[in-house]
CSV table of C-alpha atoms and ligand atoms in Angstrom, one decimal:
chain,number,residue,atom,x,y,z
U,1077,MET,CA,-14.9,-27.6,17.6
U,1078,ASN,CA,-18.3,-26.7,19.1
U,1079,ALA,CA,-21.4,-26.4,17.0
U,1080,GLU,CA,-21.7,-22.7,17.5
U,1081,TYR,CA,-18.2,-22.1,16.3
U,1082,ALA,CA,-18.8,-24.3,13.2
U,1083,ARG,CA,-21.9,-22.3,12.4
U,1084,PHE,CA,-20.0,-19.1,12.8
U,1085,LEU,CA,-17.3,-20.3,10.4
U,1086,LEU,CA,-19.9,-21.1,7.8
U,1087,LEU,CA,-21.5,-17.6,8.0
U,1088,ALA,CA,-18.1,-15.8,8.1
U,1089,ARG,CA,-16.9,-17.7,5.1
U,1090,GLU,CA,-20.1,-16.9,3.2
U,1091,ILE,CA,-19.6,-13.2,3.9
U,1092,ARG,CA,-15.9,-13.3,2.7
U,1093,ASP,CA,-16.7,-15.4,-0.4
U,1094,LEU,CA,-19.2,-12.7,-1.4
U,1095,GLY,CA,-16.6,-10.1,-0.8
U,1096,ALA,CA,-14.1,-12.1,-3.0
U,1097,ALA,CA,-16.7,-12.1,-5.8
U,1098,GLY,CA,-17.0,-8.3,-5.4
U,1099,ALA,CA,-13.2,-8.0,-5.7
U,1100,LEU,CA,-13.3,-9.9,-8.9
U,1101,LEU,CA,-15.9,-7.6,-10.3
U,1102,ALA,CA,-13.6,-4.6,-9.4
U,1103,TRP,CA,-10.5,-6.3,-10.9
U,1104,ASP,CA,-12.5,-7.0,-14.1
U,1105,GLN,CA,-13.6,-3.3,-14.2
U,1106,GLU,CA,-10.0,-2.1,-14.1
U,1107,VAL,CA,-8.6,-4.7,-16.5
U,1108,LEU,CA,-11.1,-6.0,-19.0
U,1109,LEU,CA,-14.5,-4.2,-18.9
U,1110,PRO,CA,-15.7,-2.5,-22.1
U,1111,PRO,CA,-16.6,1.2,-21.4
U,1112,LYS,CA,-20.2,0.7,-22.2
U,1113,GLY,CA,-20.5,-1.8,-19.4
U,1114,LEU,CA,-19.5,0.6,-16.7
U,1115,ALA,CA,-23.0,1.8,-15.6
U,1116,ALA,CA,-24.3,-1.7,-15.1
U,1117,ARG,CA,-21.1,-2.8,-13.3
U,1118,ALA,CA,-21.5,0.0,-10.8
U,1119,ARG,CA,-25.0,-1.5,-10.1
U,1120,HIS,CA,-23.6,-5.1,-9.8
U,1121,ARG,CA,-21.0,-4.0,-7.3
U,1122,ALA,CA,-23.4,-1.9,-5.3
U,1123,ALA,CA,-25.9,-4.8,-5.1
U,1124,LEU,CA,-23.2,-7.2,-3.9
U,1125,ALA,CA,-21.9,-4.7,-1.4
U,1126,GLY,CA,-25.4,-4.3,-0.1
U,1127,VAL,CA,-25.8,-8.1,0.4
U,1128,VAL,CA,-22.5,-8.3,2.2
U,1129,HIS,CA,-23.4,-5.4,4.6
U,1130,GLU,CA,-26.8,-7.0,5.3
U,1131,LYS,CA,-25.3,-10.4,6.1
U,1132,MET,CA,-22.6,-8.7,8.3
U,1133,CYS,CA,-25.3,-6.8,10.2
U,1134,ALA,CA,-27.8,-9.7,10.4
U,1135,PRO,CA,-28.9,-10.1,14.1
U,1136,GLY,CA,-28.4,-13.9,14.0
U,1137,TYR,CA,-24.7,-13.5,13.0
U,1138,GLY,CA,-24.3,-10.8,15.6
U,1139,GLU,CA,-25.7,-13.0,18.4
U,1140,LEU,CA,-23.4,-15.9,17.3
U,1141,VAL,CA,-20.3,-13.6,17.2
U,1142,ASP,CA,-21.1,-11.9,20.5
U,1143,GLY,CA,-21.9,-15.2,22.2
U,1144,LEU,CA,-18.6,-16.8,21.1
U,1145,ALA,CA,-16.6,-13.7,22.0
U,1146,ALA,CA,-18.0,-13.9,25.5
U,1147,ASP,CA,-17.3,-17.6,25.7
U,1148,GLY,CA,-14.4,-18.2,28.1
U,1149,GLU,CA,-13.8,-21.7,26.7
U,1150,LEU,CA,-12.8,-20.4,23.3
U,1151,GLY,CA,-9.1,-19.7,23.3
U,1152,GLY,CA,-8.9,-20.9,26.8
U,1153,GLY,CA,-6.0,-23.2,25.9
U,1154,LEU,CA,-3.7,-20.7,24.3
U,1155,GLU,CA,-0.9,-23.2,23.8
U,1156,ASP,CA,-3.2,-24.9,21.3
U,1157,ARG,CA,-2.8,-23.2,17.9
U,1158,ALA,CA,-6.3,-24.2,16.7
U,1159,ASP,CA,-7.8,-22.8,19.9
U,1160,ALA,CA,-5.9,-19.6,19.8
U,1161,ALA,CA,-6.8,-19.2,16.1
U,1162,ALA,CA,-10.5,-19.7,16.9
U,1163,ALA,CA,-10.4,-17.0,19.5
U,1164,ALA,CA,-8.6,-14.6,17.1
U,1165,ALA,CA,-11.0,-15.4,14.3
U,1166,VAL,CA,-13.9,-14.5,16.6
U,1167,ARG,CA,-12.1,-11.4,17.9
U,1168,GLU,CA,-11.5,-10.1,14.4
U,1169,ALA,CA,-15.0,-11.0,13.1
U,1170,LYS,CA,-16.4,-9.1,16.1
U,1171,ARG,CA,-14.3,-6.1,15.4
U,1172,ASP,CA,-15.4,-6.0,11.7
U,1173,ARG,CA,-19.0,-6.4,12.6
U,1174,ASP,CA,-19.1,-3.9,15.5
U,1175,ARG,CA,-17.7,-1.3,13.2
U,1176,ALA,CA,-20.1,-2.1,10.4
U,1177,VAL,CA,-23.3,-2.0,12.6
U,1178,LYS,CA,-22.3,1.3,14.2
U,1179,ILE,CA,-22.5,3.1,10.8
U,1180,PRO,CA,-26.2,3.9,10.1
U,1181,HIS,CA,-27.4,2.3,6.8
U,1182,ALA,CA,-28.4,5.8,5.5
U,1183,LEU,CA,-24.8,7.0,6.1
U,1184,VAL,CA,-23.4,4.0,4.2
U,1185,THR,CA,-25.6,4.6,1.2
U,1186,GLU,CA,-25.0,8.4,1.3
U,1187,LEU,CA,-21.2,7.8,1.4
U,1188,ALA,CA,-21.4,5.3,-1.4
U,1189,GLU,CA,-23.2,7.7,-3.6
U,1190,ALA,CA,-21.0,10.7,-2.6
U,1191,THR,CA,-17.8,8.8,-3.3
U,1192,SER,CA,-18.9,7.6,-6.7
U,1193,LEU,CA,-19.9,11.2,-7.7
U,1194,SER,CA,-16.7,12.7,-6.2
U,1195,GLN,CA,-14.5,10.2,-8.0
U,1196,GLN,CA,-16.1,11.2,-11.3
U,1197,ALA,CA,-15.7,14.9,-10.4
U,1198,TRP,CA,-12.1,14.5,-9.3
U,1199,GLN,CA,-11.2,12.9,-12.6
U,1200,GLU,CA,-12.6,15.8,-14.6
U,1201,ALA,CA,-11.3,18.5,-12.2
U,1202,ARG,CA,-7.8,17.0,-12.3
U,1203,ALA,CA,-7.8,16.8,-16.1
U,1204,ARG,CA,-8.9,20.5,-16.3
U,1205,ASP,CA,-6.9,21.6,-13.3
U,1206,ASP,CA,-10.3,22.9,-11.9
U,1207,TRP,CA,-10.1,22.8,-8.0
U,1208,PRO,CA,-13.4,24.8,-7.5
U,1209,ALA,CA,-15.3,22.1,-9.4
U,1210,PHE,CA,-14.0,19.4,-7.0
U,1211,ALA,CA,-14.0,21.4,-3.7
U,1212,PRO,CA,-17.8,21.1,-3.0
U,1213,HIS,CA,-17.6,17.3,-3.4
U,1214,LEU,CA,-14.7,17.1,-1.1
U,1215,ALA,CA,-16.4,19.3,1.5
U,1216,ARG,CA,-19.4,16.9,1.4
U,1217,LEU,CA,-17.2,13.9,1.8
U,1218,VAL,CA,-15.3,15.4,4.7
U,1219,ALA,CA,-18.6,16.2,6.4
U,1220,LEU,CA,-19.7,12.6,5.9
U,1221,LYS,CA,-16.4,11.2,7.2
U,1222,ARG,CA,-16.7,13.3,10.3
U,1223,ARG,CA,-20.1,11.8,10.9
U,1224,GLU,CA,-18.7,8.3,10.2
U,1225,ALA,CA,-15.9,8.9,12.8
U,1226,ALA,CA,-18.5,10.1,15.3
U,1227,ALA,CA,-20.7,7.0,14.6
U,1228,VAL,CA,-17.9,4.6,15.0
U,1229,GLY,CA,-16.6,6.3,18.1
U,1230,HIS,CA,-13.0,6.9,19.1
U,1231,GLU,CA,-10.5,7.5,21.8
U,1232,GLY,CA,-8.5,10.7,21.3
U,1233,GLU,CA,-9.0,12.4,18.0
U,1234,PRO,CA,-11.7,11.6,15.4
U,1235,TYR,CA,-9.0,10.7,13.0
U,1236,ASN,CA,-8.4,7.5,15.0
U,1237,ALA,CA,-11.8,6.2,14.0
U,1238,LEU,CA,-10.8,6.3,10.3
U,1239,LEU,CA,-7.2,5.2,10.7
U,1240,ASP,CA,-8.4,2.1,12.6
U,1241,GLU,CA,-10.1,0.8,9.5
U,1242,PHE,CA,-6.8,0.4,7.7
U,1243,GLU,CA,-4.3,0.0,10.5
U,1244,PRO,CA,-6.3,-1.7,13.4
U,1245,GLY,CA,-5.2,-0.4,16.8
U,1246,ALA,CA,-3.1,2.4,15.5
U,1247,ARG,CA,-3.4,5.9,17.0
U,1248,VAL,CA,-2.6,9.2,15.4
U,1249,GLU,CA,-1.2,10.5,18.7
U,1250,THR,CA,1.6,7.9,18.4
U,1251,LEU,CA,1.9,7.9,14.6
U,1252,ALA,CA,2.3,11.7,14.1
U,1253,PRO,CA,5.4,12.1,16.3
U,1254,LEU,CA,6.9,9.0,14.5
U,1255,LEU,CA,6.4,10.7,11.2
U,1256,SER,CA,7.7,14.1,12.3
U,1257,GLY,CA,10.7,12.5,13.9
U,1258,LEU,CA,11.4,10.8,10.6
U,1259,ALA,CA,11.1,14.0,8.7
U,1260,ALA,CA,13.6,15.7,11.1
U,1261,GLU,CA,16.1,13.0,10.2
U,1262,ILE,CA,15.4,13.0,6.5
U,1263,VAL,CA,15.5,16.7,5.7
U,1264,PRO,CA,19.3,17.2,6.3
U,1265,LEU,CA,20.0,14.1,4.2
U,1266,ILE,CA,17.9,15.6,1.3
U,1267,ALA,CA,19.8,18.9,1.6
U,1268,ALA,CA,23.2,17.1,1.6
U,1269,ILE,CA,22.2,15.0,-1.5
U,1270,GLY,CA,20.9,18.2,-3.2
U,1271,GLU,CA,24.3,19.8,-2.7
U,1272,ALA,CA,26.2,16.7,-4.0
U,1273,ARG,CA,23.9,16.6,-7.1
U,1274,ALA,CA,24.5,20.3,-7.8
U,1275,ARG,CA,28.3,19.8,-7.5
U,1276,THR,CA,28.5,16.9,-10.0
U,1277,GLY,CA,25.5,17.9,-12.2
U,1278,ASP,CA,25.2,14.3,-13.5
U,1279,ASP,CA,22.0,12.7,-14.6
U,1280,PRO,CA,22.2,8.9,-13.8
U,1281,GLY,CA,18.6,8.3,-14.7
U,1282,ALA,CA,19.2,9.1,-18.4
U,1283,LEU,CA,20.4,5.5,-18.8
U,1284,LEU,CA,16.9,4.1,-18.3
U,1285,ARG,CA,15.0,6.8,-20.1
U,1286,GLY,CA,14.5,6.5,-23.9
U,1287,ASP,CA,13.0,3.8,-26.1
U,1288,PHE,CA,12.3,0.6,-24.3
U,1289,ASP,CA,10.2,-1.9,-26.2
U,1290,VAL,CA,7.1,-2.7,-24.2
U,1291,VAL,CA,6.9,-6.4,-25.2
U,1292,ARG,CA,10.4,-6.9,-24.0
U,1293,GLN,CA,9.7,-4.9,-20.8
U,1294,GLU,CA,6.8,-7.3,-20.1
U,1295,LYS,CA,9.1,-10.3,-20.7
U,1296,PHE,CA,11.6,-8.8,-18.2
U,1297,SER,CA,8.9,-8.1,-15.6
U,1298,ARG,CA,7.6,-11.7,-15.8
U,1299,GLU,CA,11.1,-13.1,-15.4
U,1300,VAL,CA,11.9,-10.9,-12.4
U,1301,LEU,CA,8.5,-11.8,-10.9
U,1302,ALA,CA,9.2,-15.5,-11.3
U,1303,GLY,CA,12.7,-15.0,-9.8
U,1304,MET,CA,11.0,-13.5,-6.7
U,1305,GLY,CA,9.0,-16.7,-6.3
U,1306,PHE,CA,5.6,-15.4,-7.5
U,1307,ASP,CA,3.6,-18.5,-8.5
U,1308,MET,CA,1.9,-18.0,-11.9
U,1309,ALA,CA,-0.2,-21.1,-11.3
U,1310,ALA,CA,-1.8,-19.1,-8.4
U,1311,GLY,CA,-1.8,-15.7,-10.0
U,1312,ARG,CA,-1.8,-13.4,-13.0
U,1313,LEU,CA,0.0,-10.2,-14.3
U,1314,ASP,CA,-2.1,-7.8,-16.4
U,1315,VAL,CA,-1.9,-4.2,-17.4
U,1316,SER,CA,-4.1,-1.4,-15.9
U,1317,ALA,CA,-4.0,2.4,-15.7
U,1318,HIS,CA,-3.0,2.3,-12.0
U,1319,PRO,CA,-1.1,-0.8,-10.8
U,1320,PHE,CA,-2.7,-2.8,-8.0
U,1321,THR,CA,-3.0,-6.2,-6.4
U,1322,SER,CA,-6.3,-8.0,-6.0
U,1323,GLY,CA,-7.7,-11.5,-6.2
U,1324,THR,CA,-9.9,-14.0,-4.2
U,1325,GLY,CA,-7.4,-15.8,-2.0
U,1326,PRO,CA,-3.9,-17.5,-2.0
U,1327,GLY,CA,-4.8,-19.5,-5.1
U,1328,ASP,CA,-5.8,-16.6,-7.2
U,1329,VAL,CA,-3.7,-13.4,-6.8
U,1330,ARG,CA,-4.0,-10.8,-9.5
U,1331,LEU,CA,-1.3,-8.2,-10.1
U,1332,THR,CA,-1.4,-5.3,-12.5
U,1333,THR,CA,1.4,-3.1,-13.8
U,1334,ARG,CA,1.8,-0.3,-16.3
U,1335,TYR,CA,4.6,0.0,-18.8
U,1336,ASP,CA,6.1,3.3,-20.0
U,1337,PRO,CA,7.7,2.9,-23.5
U,1338,CYS,CA,10.1,5.8,-22.6
U,1339,ASP,CA,11.3,4.7,-19.1
U,1340,LEU,CA,12.2,1.1,-18.1
U,1341,ARG,CA,11.9,2.0,-14.4
U,1342,VAL,CA,8.1,2.6,-14.4
U,1343,GLY,CA,6.9,-0.9,-15.3
U,1344,LEU,CA,9.7,-2.8,-13.7
U,1345,TYR,CA,9.3,-1.3,-10.2
U,1346,ALA,CA,5.5,-1.3,-10.4
U,1347,THR,CA,5.7,-5.0,-11.1
U,1348,ILE,CA,8.2,-5.7,-8.3
U,1349,HIS,CA,6.1,-3.6,-5.9
U,1350,GLU,CA,2.9,-5.4,-6.7
U,1351,GLY,CA,4.8,-8.7,-6.8
U,1352,GLY,CA,5.7,-8.0,-3.1
U,1353,HIS,CA,2.0,-7.5,-2.3
U,1354,GLY,CA,1.3,-10.7,-4.3
U,1355,LEU,CA,3.8,-12.9,-2.5
U,1356,TYR,CA,2.1,-11.9,0.8
U,1357,GLU,CA,-1.3,-12.8,-0.6
U,1358,GLN,CA,-0.1,-16.1,-2.0
U,1359,GLY,CA,1.5,-16.9,1.4
U,1360,LEU,CA,-1.6,-16.2,3.5
U,1361,PRO,CA,-2.7,-19.2,5.5
U,1362,VAL,CA,-4.9,-21.6,3.5
U,1363,GLU,CA,-6.2,-23.2,6.6
U,1364,PHE,CA,-7.8,-19.8,7.5
U,1365,GLU,CA,-9.1,-19.0,4.0
U,1366,GLY,CA,-12.5,-17.5,4.2
U,1367,THR,CA,-12.2,-16.4,7.9
U,1368,PRO,CA,-11.0,-13.0,9.0
U,1369,LEU,CA,-7.6,-14.7,9.8
U,1370,GLY,CA,-7.0,-15.4,6.2
U,1371,ASP,CA,-6.5,-11.7,5.7
U,1372,CYS,CA,-3.4,-9.4,6.0
U,1373,ALA,CA,-2.5,-8.1,9.4
U,1374,SER,CA,-3.0,-4.4,8.3
U,1375,LEU,CA,-2.4,-2.3,5.2
U,1376,GLY,CA,0.9,-1.1,6.8
U,1377,ILE,CA,2.1,-4.7,6.9
U,1378,HIS,CA,0.9,-5.3,3.4
U,1379,GLU,CA,2.8,-2.2,2.2
U,1380,SER,CA,5.9,-3.4,4.0
U,1381,GLN,CA,6.0,-6.5,1.8
U,1382,SER,CA,5.7,-4.5,-1.4
U,1383,ARG,CA,8.4,-1.9,-0.3
U,1384,LEU,CA,10.7,-4.6,0.9
U,1385,TRP,CA,10.9,-6.2,-2.5
U,1386,GLU,CA,10.7,-3.0,-4.5
U,1387,ASN,CA,13.3,-1.0,-2.6
U,1388,PHE,CA,15.4,-3.2,-0.4
U,1389,VAL,CA,15.7,-6.0,-3.0
U,1390,GLY,CA,14.8,-4.4,-6.4
U,1391,ARG,CA,16.7,-1.1,-5.9
U,1392,SER,CA,19.8,-2.7,-4.5
U,1393,ARG,CA,23.1,-2.9,-6.2
U,1394,ALA,CA,23.0,-6.7,-5.6
U,1395,PHE,CA,19.8,-6.9,-7.7
U,1396,TRP,CA,21.5,-5.4,-10.7
U,1397,GLU,CA,24.5,-7.6,-10.2
U,1398,HIS,CA,22.2,-10.5,-10.9
U,1399,TRP,CA,19.9,-8.9,-13.5
U,1400,ALA,CA,22.1,-6.6,-15.5
U,1401,PRO,CA,23.2,-9.3,-18.0
U,1402,ARG,CA,19.6,-10.2,-18.8
U,1403,ALA,CA,18.6,-6.6,-19.1
U,1404,ARG,CA,21.5,-5.9,-21.5
U,1405,GLU,CA,20.4,-9.0,-23.5
U,1406,LEU,CA,16.8,-7.7,-23.8
U,1407,PHE,CA,17.7,-4.0,-24.5
U,1408,PRO,CA,21.1,-4.1,-26.2
U,1409,GLU,CA,20.6,-0.8,-28.1
U,1410,ARG,CA,19.8,1.1,-24.9
U,1411,LEU,CA,21.9,-0.6,-22.3
U,1412,GLY,CA,25.0,-1.6,-24.3
U,1413,ARG,CA,27.5,-2.6,-21.7
U,1414,ALA,CA,25.9,-0.8,-18.8
U,1415,ALA,CA,27.4,-2.0,-15.5
U,1416,PRO,CA,25.4,-2.9,-12.3
U,1417,GLU,CA,26.8,0.2,-10.7
U,1418,ALA,CA,25.3,2.5,-13.4
U,1419,LEU,CA,21.9,0.7,-13.3
U,1420,HIS,CA,21.9,1.0,-9.5
U,1421,ARG,CA,22.5,4.7,-9.7
U,1422,ALA,CA,19.8,5.1,-12.4
U,1423,VAL,CA,17.1,3.6,-10.2
U,1424,ASN,CA,18.1,5.6,-7.1
U,1425,GLU,CA,17.9,9.2,-8.2
U,1426,VAL,CA,17.0,11.5,-5.4
U,1427,ARG,CA,15.2,14.6,-6.6
U,1428,PRO,CA,12.4,16.4,-4.7
U,1429,SER,CA,9.3,16.1,-6.8
U,1430,LEU,CA,5.8,17.5,-6.7
U,1431,ILE,CA,4.1,14.2,-7.3
U,1432,ARG,CA,4.0,11.6,-4.5
U,1433,ILE,CA,4.0,8.5,-6.7
U,1434,GLU,CA,7.1,9.7,-8.6
U,1435,ALA,CA,9.0,10.4,-5.4
U,1436,ASP,CA,12.2,8.6,-4.5
U,1437,GLU,CA,12.8,6.6,-1.3
U,1438,VAL,CA,14.3,9.6,0.6
U,1439,THR,CA,11.7,12.3,-0.1
U,1440,TYR,CA,8.6,10.0,-0.3
U,1441,ASN,CA,7.6,10.1,3.3
U,1442,LEU,CA,7.6,13.9,3.4
U,1443,HIS,CA,4.7,13.7,1.0
U,1444,ILE,CA,2.9,11.4,3.4
U,1445,ALA,CA,3.6,13.6,6.4
U,1446,LEU,CA,2.0,16.5,4.6
U,1447,ARG,CA,-1.2,14.5,3.8
U,1448,LEU,CA,-1.5,13.2,7.4
U,1449,GLU,CA,-1.2,16.7,8.8
U,1450,LEU,CA,-3.9,18.1,6.5
U,1451,GLU,CA,-6.3,15.1,7.0
U,1452,ARG,CA,-5.9,15.3,10.7
U,1453,ALA,CA,-6.7,19.0,10.8
U,1454,LEU,CA,-9.7,18.5,8.5
U,1455,LEU,CA,-11.2,15.8,10.6
U,1456,ALA,CA,-10.7,17.7,13.8
U,1457,GLY,CA,-12.5,20.7,12.1
U,1458,GLU,CA,-9.4,22.9,12.5
U,1459,ILE,CA,-9.3,23.7,8.8
U,1460,GLU,CA,-11.9,23.6,6.0
U,1461,THR,CA,-11.5,22.1,2.5
U,1462,ALA,CA,-11.4,25.6,1.0
U,1463,ASP,CA,-8.1,26.2,2.8
U,1464,LEU,CA,-6.4,23.1,1.3
U,1465,PRO,CA,-4.7,24.4,-1.9
U,1466,ALA,CA,-3.0,27.3,0.0
U,1467,LEU,CA,-2.0,25.1,2.9
U,1468,TRP,CA,-0.7,22.3,0.6
U,1469,ASN,CA,1.5,24.6,-1.4
U,1470,ALA,CA,2.9,26.4,1.7
U,1471,ARG,CA,3.7,23.1,3.4
U,1472,LEU,CA,5.4,21.6,0.3
U,1473,ARG,CA,7.5,24.8,-0.1
U,1474,SER,CA,8.7,24.6,3.5
U,1475,THR,CA,9.6,20.9,3.3
U,1476,LEU,CA,10.8,20.2,-0.2
U,1477,GLY,CA,11.3,23.8,-1.5
U,1478,LEU,CA,8.9,23.3,-4.3
U,1479,THR,CA,5.7,25.1,-5.2
U,1480,PRO,CA,3.2,23.5,-7.5
U,1481,ALA,CA,2.3,25.7,-10.5
U,1482,THR,CA,-1.1,24.1,-10.7
U,1483,ASN,CA,-3.5,22.3,-8.3
U,1484,ARG,CA,-3.3,19.3,-10.6
U,1485,GLU,CA,0.3,18.9,-9.5
U,1486,GLY,CA,-0.7,19.7,-5.9
U,1487,VAL,CA,-3.8,19.1,-3.9
U,1488,LEU,CA,-5.6,17.3,-6.9
U,1489,GLN,CA,-3.0,14.7,-7.6
U,1490,ASP,CA,-4.2,11.7,-5.5
U,1491,ILE,CA,-7.4,9.8,-5.9
U,1492,HIS,CA,-7.6,8.8,-2.2
U,1493,TRP,CA,-9.7,11.7,-0.8
U,1494,ALA,CA,-12.1,11.5,-3.8
U,1495,CYS,CA,-12.7,7.8,-2.8
U,1496,GLY,CA,-13.3,8.8,0.8
U,1497,LEU,CA,-10.0,7.2,1.9
U,1498,PHE,CA,-9.1,9.4,4.8
U,1499,GLY,CA,-6.6,7.7,7.2
U,1500,TYR,CA,-5.1,5.5,4.4
U,1501,PHE,CA,-2.0,7.6,3.5
U,1502,PRO,CA,-0.1,6.9,6.8
U,1503,THR,CA,-0.1,3.2,5.9
U,1504,TYR,CA,2.5,3.9,3.2
U,1505,THR,CA,5.0,5.3,5.6
U,1506,LEU,CA,4.2,2.6,8.1
U,1507,GLY,CA,5.0,0.1,5.3
U,1508,ASN,CA,8.4,1.7,4.8
U,1509,LEU,CA,9.2,1.6,8.5
U,1510,TYR,CA,7.9,-2.0,9.0
U,1511,ALA,CA,9.9,-3.1,5.9
U,1512,ALA,CA,13.2,-1.7,7.3
U,1513,GLN,CA,12.7,-3.3,10.7
U,1514,LEU,CA,11.8,-6.6,9.1
U,1515,ARG,CA,14.8,-6.4,6.8
U,1516,GLU,CA,17.1,-6.1,9.8
U,1517,ALA,CA,15.4,-9.0,11.5
U,1518,ALA,CA,15.7,-11.1,8.3
U,1519,ALA,CA,19.4,-10.2,7.9
U,1520,ALA,CA,20.0,-11.2,11.5
U,1521,ALA,CA,18.5,-14.6,10.8
U,1522,LEU,CA,19.8,-15.2,7.3
U,1523,GLY,CA,23.1,-13.4,7.2
U,1524,ASP,CA,24.2,-11.3,4.2
U,1525,LEU,CA,21.0,-10.6,2.2
U,1526,ASP,CA,22.8,-8.8,-0.5
U,1527,ALA,CA,24.9,-11.8,-1.2
U,1528,LEU,CA,21.7,-13.9,-1.7
U,1529,VAL,CA,20.1,-11.3,-4.0
U,1530,ALA,CA,23.3,-11.0,-6.1
U,1531,ARG,CA,23.2,-14.7,-6.7
U,1532,GLY,CA,19.5,-14.4,-7.6
U,1533,ASP,CA,18.6,-16.6,-4.7
U,1534,THR,CA,15.9,-14.8,-2.8
U,1535,ALA,CA,14.2,-18.1,-1.8
U,1536,PRO,CA,15.6,-18.0,1.8
U,1537,LEU,CA,14.2,-14.4,2.2
U,1538,LEU,CA,10.8,-15.4,0.9
U,1539,ALA,CA,10.8,-18.5,3.2
U,1540,TRP,CA,11.6,-16.3,6.2
U,1541,LEU,CA,8.8,-13.8,5.3
U,1542,ARG,CA,6.4,-16.7,4.8
U,1543,ALA,CA,7.1,-18.2,8.2
U,1544,HIS,CA,7.2,-14.9,10.2
U,1545,VAL,CA,4.7,-12.7,8.4
U,1546,HIS,CA,2.6,-14.3,5.6
U,1547,ALA,CA,1.6,-17.5,7.3
U,1548,ARG,CA,0.3,-15.7,10.3
U,1549,GLY,CA,-2.5,-13.9,8.4
U,1550,ARG,CA,-4.4,-11.7,10.8
U,1551,LEU,CA,-3.6,-13.9,13.8
U,1552,LEU,CA,-1.6,-11.0,15.3
U,1553,ARG,CA,-2.3,-7.3,14.9
U,1554,ALA,CA,0.4,-5.2,13.2
U,1555,GLY,CA,2.0,-3.9,16.4
U,1556,ALA,CA,2.1,-7.3,18.0
U,1557,LEU,CA,3.4,-8.9,14.9
U,1558,CYS,CA,6.2,-6.4,14.7
U,1559,ARG,CA,7.2,-7.1,18.4
U,1560,GLU,CA,7.0,-10.8,17.9
U,1561,VAL,CA,9.1,-10.9,14.8
U,1562,THR,CA,11.6,-8.1,15.4
U,1563,GLY,CA,11.6,-8.0,19.2
U,1564,ARG,CA,10.8,-4.3,19.3
U,1565,ASP,CA,8.0,-1.8,18.8
U,1566,LEU,CA,8.0,0.0,15.5
U,1567,GLU,CA,10.8,2.5,15.3
U,1568,THR,CA,12.2,4.9,12.7
U,1569,ALA,CA,15.8,4.1,13.4
U,1570,PRO,CA,16.2,1.0,11.1
U,1571,PHE,CA,14.7,3.0,8.1
U,1572,VAL,CA,16.9,6.0,8.8
U,1573,ARG,CA,20.0,3.7,9.1
U,1574,TYR,CA,19.1,2.1,5.7
U,1575,LEU,CA,18.6,5.5,4.0
U,1576,GLN,CA,21.8,7.0,5.4
U,1577,GLY,CA,23.8,3.9,4.5
U,1578,LYS,CA,22.6,3.5,1.0
U,1579,PHE,CA,22.3,7.1,-0.1
U,1580,GLY,CA,25.3,8.3,1.8
U,1581,ALA,CA,27.4,5.8,-0.2
U,1582,LEU,CA,25.6,6.6,-3.5
U,1583,TYR,CA,26.1,10.4,-3.2
U,1584,GLY,CA,29.2,10.5,-1.0
U,1585,VAL,CA,27.4,12.4,1.8
D,1024,LIG,ZN1,1.5,-0.8,-2.4
């Protein structure tokens, strides 16, 4: 290792360690912070973010990164893993830094201020169903994000500049047709399931609605998490209003969940979802910890890990073959002698809904397609924020046949835009697609996955994910990782096959 590279590692690690401390402050705010500490906490976080940005933009660090990136020696011997890793670490550090320095400091602070104000405004507007109170904040944020996109620069549409932050290298010109192609396949399936539901009129979900003791729910969640292979000596599970995964590295991964005393599904599947994110974090390469390579490949890949465990494992019939006896033991009054079959049906209800986070696997991606379409048009300046409620409602009516009675159930439902997160939503659908493609590759390597899940033996699946996805960190970009592991570019076909197979059988369509 040359001296320059050693110095780079030291600085890069310092930047990431400060970021990790910031993540801990954010976790603490969601999980433990007393309300009166909120104002001071916002200052702590802003101060730390300022230091990180300064260190990232420091000319000395820049010269080091640029010098190493131009150095032909580094990564010259690609057969050597350490050499290839060094080249990738510099490549990713340069990418992060180039993006950071392009955004003027004044725009960074204006965005930080505007987002914290708009989050506050969104919370109040959503509670009172008061779109006009939020609209000016959103208009200001969109204007700032348009400036950010222009500052960062982009090929094709301005949207690409924002998408790239979450899904490096992705382009909306490729992504949008993928999503509309998916919608074209899903819409007939939703219609067929709707007809089948109307014919039978049954309500399979009723089994898991009712009184479910929260202490026992937590016990169950922890047992399932342990069964997945989540290491509690390197992580935690707590409760927060909105479930999320955070932490400081593979040795400290923090999950949160949320229990609904009247519905077993809410807490269980939030835990499994975050558990999937957590397994990825625990499996990131320790040898790269503190460098850009110690990170996930992209948010789409991150979401693929949560979806794979939540849906392909947790919502499978095989999962309930293994877990039904324990669930009946914990909730005898509610579950009685419920069979795996009934539990499987109860967690796979398909019903078009107004709210994205309550949507089932089949309808979910239509909610994402709607958001992508609106975000893209906003960024391109084709529509204005004032048009959003009407466009939202019209689009939902045409795709899912539903019209929100209030903006609270429509355009005001998600926090993302209030946080300035434009370009983030598509990573949810990418996650579903990557997950389906990875699942087929895992099944090709391991054989009958359902048989393993039914025995409660998911260790081979986790080992496969560790070797092919987790341990690679950010060594490969998402697209390259997908090609390397599955042998193909990302496609919708594996996900469509999965939906048609599973829900076709469940609903007899
Ligand atoms: Zn997630």
